[in-house]
Amino acid sequence: MSEPHLNTANARRTEPRVVIIGAGISGILLGVKLRERGWLNFTILEKAGTLGGTWRDNRYPGVACDVPAHLYVYSFAPNPAWRSRYAKGPDIWKYYHGVARRHGVLPHIQYGKEVVGAEFDGAGWRVETSDGSIHEADIVIAASGRLHHPVMPDIPGVDSFAGPKFHTSRWDASVKLAGKRLGLIGTGSTATQAVAALADQVAQLKLFQRTPQWVFPVQDTPVPWWKRVAYRLSPAYARKYYQTLQAQTEARGRAATGDRDARAARDQQCVDALATVRDPALRAKLTPNYEVGCKRLVMSGTFYQAVQKPSVDVVTDGIDHIEPKGVVTKDGRLHELDVLVFATGFDAHAYLRPMRLVGEGGVTLDEVWRDLPLTYRSIAIPNMPNFFLINGPYSPGGSASVVGIVEVQVDYVLKLMEHIVRDKVLLVPREGASLAWLEDARERARNSVWGTGGCQSWYLDKTGTPSIDPSTLSELKAQLAQPRLEDFVERPLPVDVETKAA
Ligand code: N01
């Protein structure tokens, strides 16, 4: 991978002042792409002490990515170092840190800068961080992620538990689990990875399951040496492999949105995987009563083996309350525990919150989003000029690695930025165009298995509609190939961007 360099044409261009919120996968990508264009006047404000977003926060035992590793990369930065089909969390963090370092993004990141608000002043934005500092910007891009507000369950007595207790995304590595009685609440993708990693370490693992999950069987196979060599030496091979994985993922993802053949094949694999659970009573406990793929599908080749180990007990009686010694289920039984872990997911609907955003005319984000998070194609918000989102509400999912999705969105936002800088304008999406897009996305989402499959999940918004655009990556690429400027109100900038550039 070569160092990016400025070409002279770019270096002469006007540079907008850009503030990016968040140094996760999207924020790093924006940094790389801005530097490629020679737009160096940007700052990435990161609330934590290091970059990496979800791969910084999630350090629980077994943390890994269930999307094939060679697909969970930027398309321009293949990683020949992957040694197995699926990558472990810390290795993914290293990959994204390495890209940020090689592409010169690190000096642009300011750590410990939690954005608490941003106000549009008629020409640009004043972005405020929790330490009271103000960052002026012509363009703001929120790359703050969707799954980073941990949900702690509202169970009576939860605070009274006497032993260590924490959410999976706040893992306390100082707590030694060997020989301990561990309680784990939740059975989503996180819990299933953690159970598989911990079943052999602890004396006993009580898995408190409110709803069983469908599990799609995957095998974490090593990448043979010759493939690693080919991947390192041949960019064409690396590109082809990436495209093949993308096509496979998209084909499987179409099962969520209506392709009956894809769905039948996928469903049968889940049914077959469940059948490997030998004890009929345990198998019955683990059998969902909703359609495959309604919740985000768990991808695992180890979960069913783990729950059959003698150390693991799947508890399906509802939790009544928690007390100092452990968890009491509705049948009155006290499950005594030494450590309690909450694998209870994230508030996916707190996007941008609790930031206070004030747009043109003093209109706040809370006002624009009073009913629903209204966006234009997930990347812009009515009343918020020159303010963009990456992986925003209703962003597509299910048929691609999120990295592929955000690459398309970033390219689109950069095209809008080119227009803003070239013509010195403010761009704000029309409310009508945003509503039309949102209604269309919601209608298609309602008819997907996420809407019709008969389950509860973090995909659903407060109206019960999946907050995910079911477009596939190929469809998204076609939709976002060129900006539809007619969907935006365009006004001349009161202050020349060029004169404000540092
Ligand atoms: O969270 P979840 P997650 N009492 O919301 C249960 C991504 N991810 O952290 O189903 C009892 O899926 C809840 O029960 P129920 C991926 O997008 C990716 O596992 O609501 N139980 C459920 O079982 C994923 O979808 C990877 O009945 C309670 C669990 O907690 C997303 O992150 C890996 C409860 C929450 O499941 C979130 O996954 C891991 C209560 N009061 C995660 N409250 C990859 O490999 C909640 N639950 C890419």
CSV table of N, CA, C and O in Angstrom, one decimal, residues 43 143 149 206 233 236 240 292-293 359 364 382:
chain,number,residue,atom,x,y,z
A,43,THR,N,-10.6,17.8,11.1
A,43,THR,CA,-10.3,17.3,12.5
A,43,THR,C,-11.3,16.2,12.8
A,43,THR,O,-12.5,16.3,12.5
A,143,ALA,N,-19.9,10.6,12.1
A,143,ALA,CA,-19.5,9.2,11.8
A,143,ALA,C,-19.5,8.5,13.1
A,143,ALA,O,-18.6,7.8,13.5
A,149,HIS,N,-24.3,2.8,22.4
A,149,HIS,CA,-24.9,3.1,23.7
A,149,HIS,C,-25.3,1.8,24.3
A,149,HIS,O,-26.4,1.3,23.9
A,206,LYS,N,-24.4,-19.7,33.5
A,206,LYS,CA,-25.8,-19.7,33.4
A,206,LYS,C,-26.2,-18.7,32.3
A,206,LYS,O,-25.9,-17.5,32.4
A,233,LEU,N,0.6,-10.9,-3.1
A,233,LEU,CA,1.4,-10.6,-4.3
A,233,LEU,C,0.5,-10.1,-5.4
A,233,LEU,O,1.0,-9.4,-6.3
A,236,ALA,N,-4.9,-8.2,-8.2
A,236,ALA,CA,-6.0,-8.7,-9.0
A,236,ALA,C,-6.7,-9.9,-8.2
A,236,ALA,O,-8.0,-9.9,-8.1
A,240,LYS,N,-10.5,-9.8,-6.7
A,240,LYS,CA,-11.5,-10.9,-7.1
A,240,LYS,C,-12.0,-11.6,-5.9
A,240,LYS,O,-13.2,-11.8,-5.8
A,292,VAL,N,-36.5,-17.3,10.4
A,292,VAL,CA,-35.1,-17.2,10.3
A,292,VAL,C,-34.8,-15.8,9.7
A,292,VAL,O,-35.4,-15.4,8.8
A,293,GLY,N,-33.8,-15.1,10.4
A,293,GLY,CA,-33.4,-13.8,9.8
A,293,GLY,C,-34.2,-12.6,10.3
A,293,GLY,O,-33.9,-11.5,10.0
A,359,GLY,N,-29.9,23.6,13.9
A,359,GLY,CA,-29.7,23.9,12.5
A,359,GLY,C,-30.2,25.3,12.1
A,359,GLY,O,-30.4,26.2,12.9
A,364,THR,N,-34.1,22.5,16.0
A,364,THR,CA,-33.2,21.5,16.6
A,364,THR,C,-33.4,20.1,16.0
A,364,THR,O,-34.5,19.9,15.4
A,382,PRO,N,-32.8,17.3,6.9
A,382,PRO,CA,-33.5,18.6,6.6
A,382,PRO,C,-33.1,19.6,7.7
A,382,PRO,O,-33.0,19.2,8.9
